[in-house]
Amino acid sequence: MVKIFGIAFKNEVFTASGVFGFGLKYQRISNAVGAVITKGITLKPREGNPPPRIYETPGGLINWVGLENPGVDAFCAHIIPGLAKLKTRVIANVAGFSVNEYIEIVERIGNRVDAFELNVSCPNVKEGGAAFGQDPDIVGRIVAGVRKKTKCPVIVKLTPNFCDPLRVARMCVDKGADGISLINTLYGMAYDTSSGKPLIIGGLSGPAIKPFALYCVNRIRDIGVPIIGMGGIMTGQDAYEFLLAGASAVAVGSAMLRDPEAPIAIIKELESFLRRGKKAGDGRKGLNKA
Ligand SMILES: Cc1cc2nc3c(=O)[nH]c(=O)nc-3n(C[C@H](O)[C@H](O)[C@H](O)COP(=O)(O)O)c2cc1C
């Protein structure tokens, strides 16, 4: 058992947003992990992007799913009741296309989940189209607004693209965030060489991004709030490295697309690393120990 953001989790391995739906289909897996982080919820329902949505690269994959989801009202009416029956913690991942959308989604969900994760990698459509998360001031406005609408812990999921995660994380903590999760996908693209046109432009994930993700977690390790680390975690050893870098918990993403049971193996393997690490007096900060 670990205690993070004032909440007890059965272990420190979570499912990352977007690779496991709402965790309702494979409840054996949901009930084994410390928390299910839901797929991103937007204000209005979204059908997502046309194919190809996923493209495999040698070290991972590029996705362009486009936040397919039923929208916040359907989430509240039809999905929350199912989530309430899971024997795990539920973290609702929220995606907005304006500052007010984030605030409104969180207000509508209120206190009916265990925590929120704000995905600030979405494009700020009203203010130029760059990701919200690249601008500390805009992220600060989102966090301050959301903070007033819920008593649940608010975690901000940082973008690793074209910004210093430390600057953004500091702003989040100043404005009342309870935790930081990182990293979201890196920008990536692939070409169709027969047509000479881009085949896909989207988010790169998987083993290729792990060294950079570890770097980012280590960069903010002294931020003072718990960190959920992710990016290319395929094994318990990978997960343990993220804990060494300063994370209190980890999330498993792309590995679940290869093997939905991956988190179960990771939990087991991580346990043995933690036992050995404890004996050896590893360098973890222990923010999460209950
Ligand atoms: C198919 C797919 C869909 C994703 N959808 C979301 C999403 O809706 N919201 C979000 O914050 N992150 C989303 N992500 C990012 C992951 O949660 C995670 O941050 C990223 O993939 C890095 O972890 P990984 O290398 O273990 O996959 C998605 C990733 C993939 C591969």
Short mmCIF file of C-alpha atoms and ligand atoms in Angstrom, two decimals:
data_model
loop_
_atom_site.label_atom_id
_atom_site.label_comp_id
_atom_site.label_asym_id
_atom_site.label_seq_id
_atom_site.Cartn_x
_atom_site.Cartn_y
_atom_site.Cartn_z
CA MET A 1 0.00 0.00 0.00
CA VAL A 2 1.24 3.51 -0.79
CA LYS A 3 -0.15 6.89 0.22
CA ILE A 4 0.05 9.65 -2.37
CA PHE A 5 -1.89 12.94 -2.53
CA GLY A 6 -3.38 11.94 0.85
CA ILE A 7 -5.00 8.85 -0.71
CA ALA A 8 -4.13 5.19 -0.14
CA PHE A 9 -3.40 3.20 -3.33
CA LYS A 10 -2.92 -0.57 -3.25
CA ASN A 11 0.34 -0.23 -5.19
CA GLU A 12 2.26 2.37 -7.21
CA VAL A 13 1.54 1.00 -10.70
CA PHE A 14 -1.28 2.76 -12.58
CA THR A 15 -2.66 2.40 -16.11
CA ALA A 16 -1.83 5.45 -18.26
CA SER A 17 -4.56 7.48 -19.92
CA GLY A 18 -5.75 6.46 -23.38
CA VAL A 19 -4.54 2.87 -23.62
CA PHE A 20 -7.09 1.11 -21.40
CA GLY A 21 -10.38 2.93 -22.06
CA PHE A 22 -12.20 3.48 -18.78
CA GLY A 23 -10.92 0.25 -17.27
CA LEU A 24 -14.39 -1.32 -17.25
CA LYS A 25 -13.77 -4.14 -19.73
CA TYR A 26 -10.86 -5.96 -18.08
CA GLN A 27 -11.76 -5.56 -14.44
CA ARG A 28 -9.24 -8.17 -13.28
CA ILE A 29 -6.51 -5.82 -14.49
CA SER A 30 -8.22 -2.68 -13.17
CA ASN A 31 -8.61 -4.24 -9.75
CA ALA A 32 -4.95 -5.29 -9.64
CA VAL A 33 -3.43 -1.87 -10.32
CA GLY A 34 -3.09 1.04 -7.91
CA ALA A 35 -5.29 3.26 -10.09
CA VAL A 36 -6.94 3.46 -13.47
CA ILE A 37 -6.30 6.76 -15.20
CA THR A 38 -9.22 7.07 -17.62
CA LYS A 39 -9.02 8.01 -21.26
CA GLY A 40 -9.23 11.76 -21.80
CA ILE A 41 -12.68 13.30 -21.23
CA THR A 42 -13.69 16.37 -23.19
CA LEU A 43 -16.66 18.71 -22.79
CA LYS A 44 -18.41 17.44 -25.93
CA PRO A 45 -18.33 13.89 -27.33
CA ARG A 46 -15.57 13.30 -29.89
CA GLU A 47 -15.38 10.68 -32.62
CA GLY A 48 -11.62 10.95 -32.89
CA ASN A 49 -9.50 11.02 -36.04
CA PRO A 50 -9.81 8.91 -39.20
CA PRO A 51 -7.25 6.10 -39.71
CA PRO A 52 -4.34 5.57 -39.64
CA ARG A 53 -4.47 6.29 -35.91
CA ILE A 54 -1.51 4.22 -34.80
CA TYR A 55 1.82 3.62 -36.54
CA GLU A 56 4.51 1.34 -35.20
CA THR A 57 8.11 2.60 -35.14
CA PRO A 58 11.21 0.56 -34.20
CA GLY A 59 11.19 1.91 -30.64
CA GLY A 60 7.52 2.53 -30.01
CA LEU A 61 4.48 3.97 -31.74
CA ILE A 62 2.98 7.17 -33.02
CA ASN A 63 -0.69 7.73 -32.21
CA TRP A 64 -3.18 10.18 -33.64
CA VAL A 65 -6.32 8.93 -31.94
CA GLY A 66 -7.78 12.40 -31.43
CA LEU A 67 -9.29 12.02 -27.95
CA GLU A 68 -12.21 9.81 -28.93
CA ASN A 69 -14.59 9.81 -25.94
CA PRO A 70 -18.30 10.17 -25.13
CA GLY A 71 -18.01 13.63 -23.51
CA VAL A 72 -18.34 14.66 -19.87
CA ASP A 73 -22.12 14.33 -19.52
CA ALA A 74 -22.16 10.72 -20.77
CA PHE A 75 -19.11 10.04 -18.58
CA CYS A 76 -21.03 11.24 -15.51
CA ALA A 77 -24.29 9.47 -16.40
CA HIS A 78 -23.06 6.14 -17.76
CA ILE A 79 -19.43 5.56 -16.86
CA ILE A 80 -18.98 6.86 -13.31
CA PRO A 81 -21.52 4.34 -11.89
CA GLY A 82 -19.43 1.48 -13.35
CA LEU A 83 -16.17 3.03 -12.16
CA ALA A 84 -17.58 3.29 -8.64
CA LYS A 85 -17.83 -0.52 -8.53
CA LEU A 86 -14.15 -1.08 -9.37
CA LYS A 87 -11.89 -2.10 -6.52
CA THR A 88 -9.29 0.45 -7.43
CA ARG A 89 -8.76 4.19 -7.45
CA VAL A 90 -9.99 6.17 -10.43
CA ILE A 91 -8.18 9.22 -11.77
CA ALA A 92 -10.18 11.12 -14.42
CA ASN A 93 -8.05 12.47 -17.25
CA VAL A 94 -9.44 15.79 -18.50
CA ALA A 95 -8.76 17.43 -21.88
CA GLY A 96 -9.91 20.92 -22.86
CA PHE A 97 -9.65 23.18 -25.86
CA SER A 98 -9.90 26.37 -23.79
CA VAL A 99 -9.11 27.28 -20.17
CA ASN A 100 -12.82 27.36 -19.36
CA GLU A 101 -13.42 23.89 -20.79
CA TYR A 102 -11.04 22.33 -18.26
CA ILE A 103 -12.81 24.16 -15.46
CA GLU A 104 -16.27 23.20 -16.68
CA ILE A 105 -15.43 19.50 -17.09
CA VAL A 106 -14.00 19.29 -13.58
CA GLU A 107 -17.01 21.16 -12.19
CA ARG A 108 -19.41 18.70 -13.81
CA ILE A 109 -17.56 15.68 -12.43
CA GLY A 110 -17.08 17.37 -9.04
CA ASN A 111 -15.93 14.98 -6.34
CA ARG A 112 -17.09 11.74 -7.94
CA VAL A 113 -13.63 10.37 -8.79
CA ASP A 114 -10.55 9.91 -6.60
CA ALA A 115 -8.44 12.51 -8.42
CA PHE A 116 -8.11 14.48 -11.65
CA GLU A 117 -5.28 14.42 -14.16
CA LEU A 118 -5.28 17.50 -16.42
CA ASN A 119 -3.90 16.74 -19.87
CA VAL A 120 -2.43 20.10 -20.86
CA SER A 121 -0.95 18.78 -24.12
CA CYS A 122 -4.11 19.77 -26.03
CA PRO A 123 -3.95 22.67 -28.49
CA ASN A 124 -5.19 26.00 -27.14
CA VAL A 125 -7.53 26.65 -30.04
CA LYS A 126 -8.62 30.12 -28.88
CA GLU A 127 -5.09 31.42 -28.28
CA GLY A 128 -2.94 30.39 -31.24
CA GLY A 129 -3.12 26.58 -31.23
CA ALA A 130 0.09 25.74 -29.29
CA ALA A 131 -0.28 23.20 -26.46
CA PHE A 132 -1.51 24.79 -23.19
CA GLY A 133 1.30 23.03 -21.37
CA GLN A 134 4.00 24.98 -23.22
CA ASP A 135 2.97 28.20 -21.48
CA PRO A 136 3.31 28.26 -17.67
CA ASP A 137 0.91 31.22 -17.32
CA ILE A 138 -1.91 29.50 -19.17
CA VAL A 139 -1.38 26.28 -17.21
CA GLY A 140 -1.48 28.39 -14.04
CA ARG A 141 -4.88 29.78 -15.06
CA ILE A 142 -6.21 26.28 -15.68
CA VAL A 143 -4.98 24.95 -12.34
CA ALA A 144 -6.24 27.95 -10.36
CA GLY A 145 -9.68 27.65 -11.99
CA VAL A 146 -9.98 23.90 -11.57
CA ARG A 147 -8.75 24.04 -7.96
CA LYS A 148 -11.89 25.94 -6.95
CA LYS A 149 -14.24 23.35 -8.46
CA THR A 150 -13.24 20.15 -6.68
CA LYS A 151 -11.95 18.86 -3.36
CA CYS A 152 -10.23 15.96 -5.15
CA PRO A 153 -6.47 16.01 -5.73
CA VAL A 154 -5.52 17.77 -8.97
CA ILE A 155 -2.57 16.33 -10.89
CA VAL A 156 -1.22 18.14 -13.94
CA LYS A 157 0.15 15.99 -16.77
CA LEU A 158 2.94 17.91 -18.43
CA THR A 159 3.83 17.98 -22.08
CA PRO A 160 7.50 17.23 -22.82
CA ASN A 161 7.36 19.19 -26.08
CA PHE A 162 9.32 22.43 -26.49
CA CYS A 163 9.25 23.59 -22.88
CA ASP A 164 11.07 23.18 -19.59
CA PRO A 165 8.95 20.89 -17.40
CA LEU A 166 10.41 22.48 -14.26
CA ARG A 167 9.07 25.95 -15.09
CA VAL A 168 5.59 24.61 -15.76
CA ALA A 169 5.62 22.30 -12.73
CA ARG A 170 6.57 25.20 -10.43
CA MET A 171 3.62 27.22 -11.70
CA CYS A 172 1.28 24.25 -11.18
CA VAL A 173 2.38 23.84 -7.57
CA ASP A 174 2.10 27.61 -6.94
CA LYS A 175 -1.49 27.50 -8.14
CA GLY A 176 -2.47 24.58 -5.94
CA ALA A 177 -1.75 21.38 -7.89
CA ASP A 178 -1.40 18.32 -5.67
CA GLY A 179 0.77 16.34 -8.07
CA ILE A 180 2.51 16.25 -11.43
CA SER A 181 2.48 13.45 -13.96
CA LEU A 182 4.89 13.22 -16.88
CA ILE A 183 5.56 12.64 -19.65
CA ASN A 184 2.85 12.80 -22.27
CA THR A 185 3.85 11.75 -25.78
CA LEU A 186 6.58 13.50 -27.76
CA TYR A 187 5.74 14.92 -31.17
CA GLY A 188 6.50 12.43 -33.93
CA MET A 189 5.81 11.76 -37.58
CA ALA A 190 6.32 9.20 -40.33
CA TYR A 191 6.27 9.49 -44.14
CA ASP A 192 4.62 7.35 -46.76
CA THR A 193 7.56 7.08 -49.17
CA SER A 194 5.40 5.96 -52.11
CA SER A 195 3.31 9.14 -52.11
CA GLY A 196 5.93 11.38 -50.51
CA LYS A 197 3.26 12.62 -48.09
CA PRO A 198 3.16 12.41 -44.29
CA LEU A 199 1.52 9.17 -43.16
CA ILE A 200 0.93 10.24 -39.59
CA ILE A 201 1.74 13.17 -37.31
CA GLY A 202 1.02 12.46 -33.68
CA GLY A 203 2.40 11.47 -30.31
CA LEU A 204 5.41 9.19 -29.93
CA SER A 205 5.37 6.76 -27.00
CA GLY A 206 6.98 3.50 -25.94
CA PRO A 207 10.57 2.43 -25.15
CA ALA A 208 12.07 5.11 -27.43
CA ILE A 209 10.96 7.86 -25.05
CA LYS A 210 11.98 6.24 -21.75
CA PRO A 211 15.42 7.88 -21.36
CA PHE A 212 13.93 11.33 -22.01
CA ALA A 213 10.99 10.64 -19.69
CA LEU A 214 13.39 9.63 -16.90
CA TYR A 215 15.35 12.82 -17.49
CA CYS A 216 12.16 14.91 -17.18
CA VAL A 217 11.07 13.18 -13.95
CA ASN A 218 14.53 13.66 -12.45
CA ARG A 219 14.46 17.33 -13.53
CA ILE A 220 11.42 18.04 -11.35
CA ARG A 221 12.18 15.56 -8.55
CA ASP A 222 12.40 18.28 -5.87
CA ILE A 223 9.14 19.98 -6.84
CA GLY A 224 7.60 19.15 -3.46
CA VAL A 225 4.47 17.29 -4.61
CA PRO A 226 4.23 13.63 -5.63
CA ILE A 227 5.14 12.74 -9.21
CA ILE A 228 3.60 10.03 -11.40
CA GLY A 229 6.26 8.98 -13.91
CA MET A 230 5.57 7.43 -17.28
CA GLY A 231 7.02 6.98 -20.74
CA GLY A 232 8.17 3.66 -22.15
CA ILE A 233 7.69 1.55 -19.03
CA MET A 234 7.67 -2.08 -20.20
CA THR A 235 9.10 -3.93 -17.17
CA GLY A 236 9.34 -3.71 -13.40
CA GLN A 237 12.94 -2.60 -13.82
CA ASP A 238 11.80 0.35 -15.96
CA ALA A 239 9.23 1.24 -13.28
CA TYR A 240 11.87 1.07 -10.55
CA GLU A 241 14.10 3.46 -12.51
CA PHE A 242 11.27 6.00 -12.49
CA LEU A 243 10.97 5.66 -8.70
CA LEU A 244 14.72 6.20 -8.44
CA ALA A 245 14.34 9.33 -10.59
CA GLY A 246 11.88 10.78 -8.07
CA ALA A 247 8.45 9.40 -8.96
CA SER A 248 6.09 8.19 -6.24
CA ALA A 249 4.06 6.11 -8.71
CA VAL A 250 4.27 5.10 -12.36
CA ALA A 251 1.81 4.65 -15.22
CA VAL A 252 2.00 2.00 -17.90
CA GLY A 253 0.89 3.06 -21.39
CA SER A 254 2.02 1.56 -24.69
CA ALA A 255 3.09 -1.71 -23.02
CA MET A 256 -0.62 -2.42 -22.50
CA LEU A 257 -1.26 -2.28 -26.25
CA ARG A 258 1.19 -5.14 -26.67
CA ASP A 259 0.00 -7.07 -23.60
CA PRO A 260 -2.99 -5.81 -21.56
CA GLU A 261 -1.69 -7.81 -18.59
CA ALA A 262 1.64 -5.95 -18.61
CA PRO A 263 0.86 -3.96 -15.42
CA ILE A 264 0.34 -7.19 -13.46
CA ALA A 265 3.81 -8.47 -14.39
CA ILE A 266 5.27 -5.02 -13.71
CA ILE A 267 3.71 -4.90 -10.21
CA LYS A 268 5.30 -8.26 -9.37
CA GLU A 269 8.70 -7.43 -10.76
CA LEU A 270 8.70 -3.97 -9.16
CA GLU A 271 7.99 -5.52 -5.76
CA SER A 272 11.18 -7.52 -5.92
CA PHE A 273 13.19 -4.47 -7.03
CA LEU A 274 11.73 -2.50 -4.12
CA ARG A 275 12.64 -5.26 -1.65
CA ARG A 276 16.21 -5.40 -2.95
CA GLY A 277 16.43 -1.60 -3.12
CA LYS A 278 15.26 -1.25 0.47
CA LYS A 279 17.98 -3.61 1.65
CA ALA A 280 20.59 -1.72 -0.34
CA GLY A 281 19.27 1.67 0.89
CA ASP A 282 18.37 3.04 -2.53
CA GLY A 283 18.10 6.75 -3.28
CA ARG A 284 14.30 7.02 -3.43
CA LYS A 285 12.73 9.95 -1.67
CA GLY A 286 10.00 7.93 0.02
CA LEU A 287 7.31 10.59 -0.48
CA ASN A 288 4.78 7.84 -0.98
CA LYS A 289 5.34 5.49 1.88
CA ALA A 290 2.24 4.99 4.00
C1 LIG B 1 -3.02 5.28 -28.03
C2 LIG B 1 -2.69 6.30 -26.98
C3 LIG B 1 -3.67 7.17 -26.52
C4 LIG B 1 -3.38 8.11 -25.53
N1 LIG B 1 -4.36 8.95 -25.08
C5 LIG B 1 -4.10 9.83 -24.07
C6 LIG B 1 -5.13 10.65 -23.52
O1 LIG B 1 -6.31 10.57 -23.89
N2 LIG B 1 -4.79 11.55 -22.55
C7 LIG B 1 -3.49 11.66 -22.08
O2 LIG B 1 -3.24 12.47 -21.19
N3 LIG B 1 -2.51 10.87 -22.57
C8 LIG B 1 -2.78 9.97 -23.54
N4 LIG B 1 -1.77 9.16 -24.03
C9 LIG B 1 -0.40 9.28 -23.47
C10 LIG B 1 -0.12 8.21 -22.42
O3 LIG B 1 -1.00 8.29 -21.33
C11 LIG B 1 1.34 8.31 -21.91
O4 LIG B 1 1.53 9.55 -21.29
C12 LIG B 1 2.37 8.20 -23.04
O5 LIG B 1 1.95 7.26 -24.01
C13 LIG B 1 3.75 7.76 -22.52
O6 LIG B 1 3.69 6.50 -21.88
P1 LIG B 1 4.05 5.12 -22.67
O7 LIG B 1 5.34 5.33 -23.39
O8 LIG B 1 4.11 4.07 -21.59
O9 LIG B 1 2.92 4.87 -23.64
C14 LIG B 1 -2.06 8.20 -25.02
C15 LIG B 1 -1.07 7.31 -25.49
C16 LIG B 1 -1.37 6.38 -26.46
C17 LIG B 1 -0.28 5.43 -26.93
#
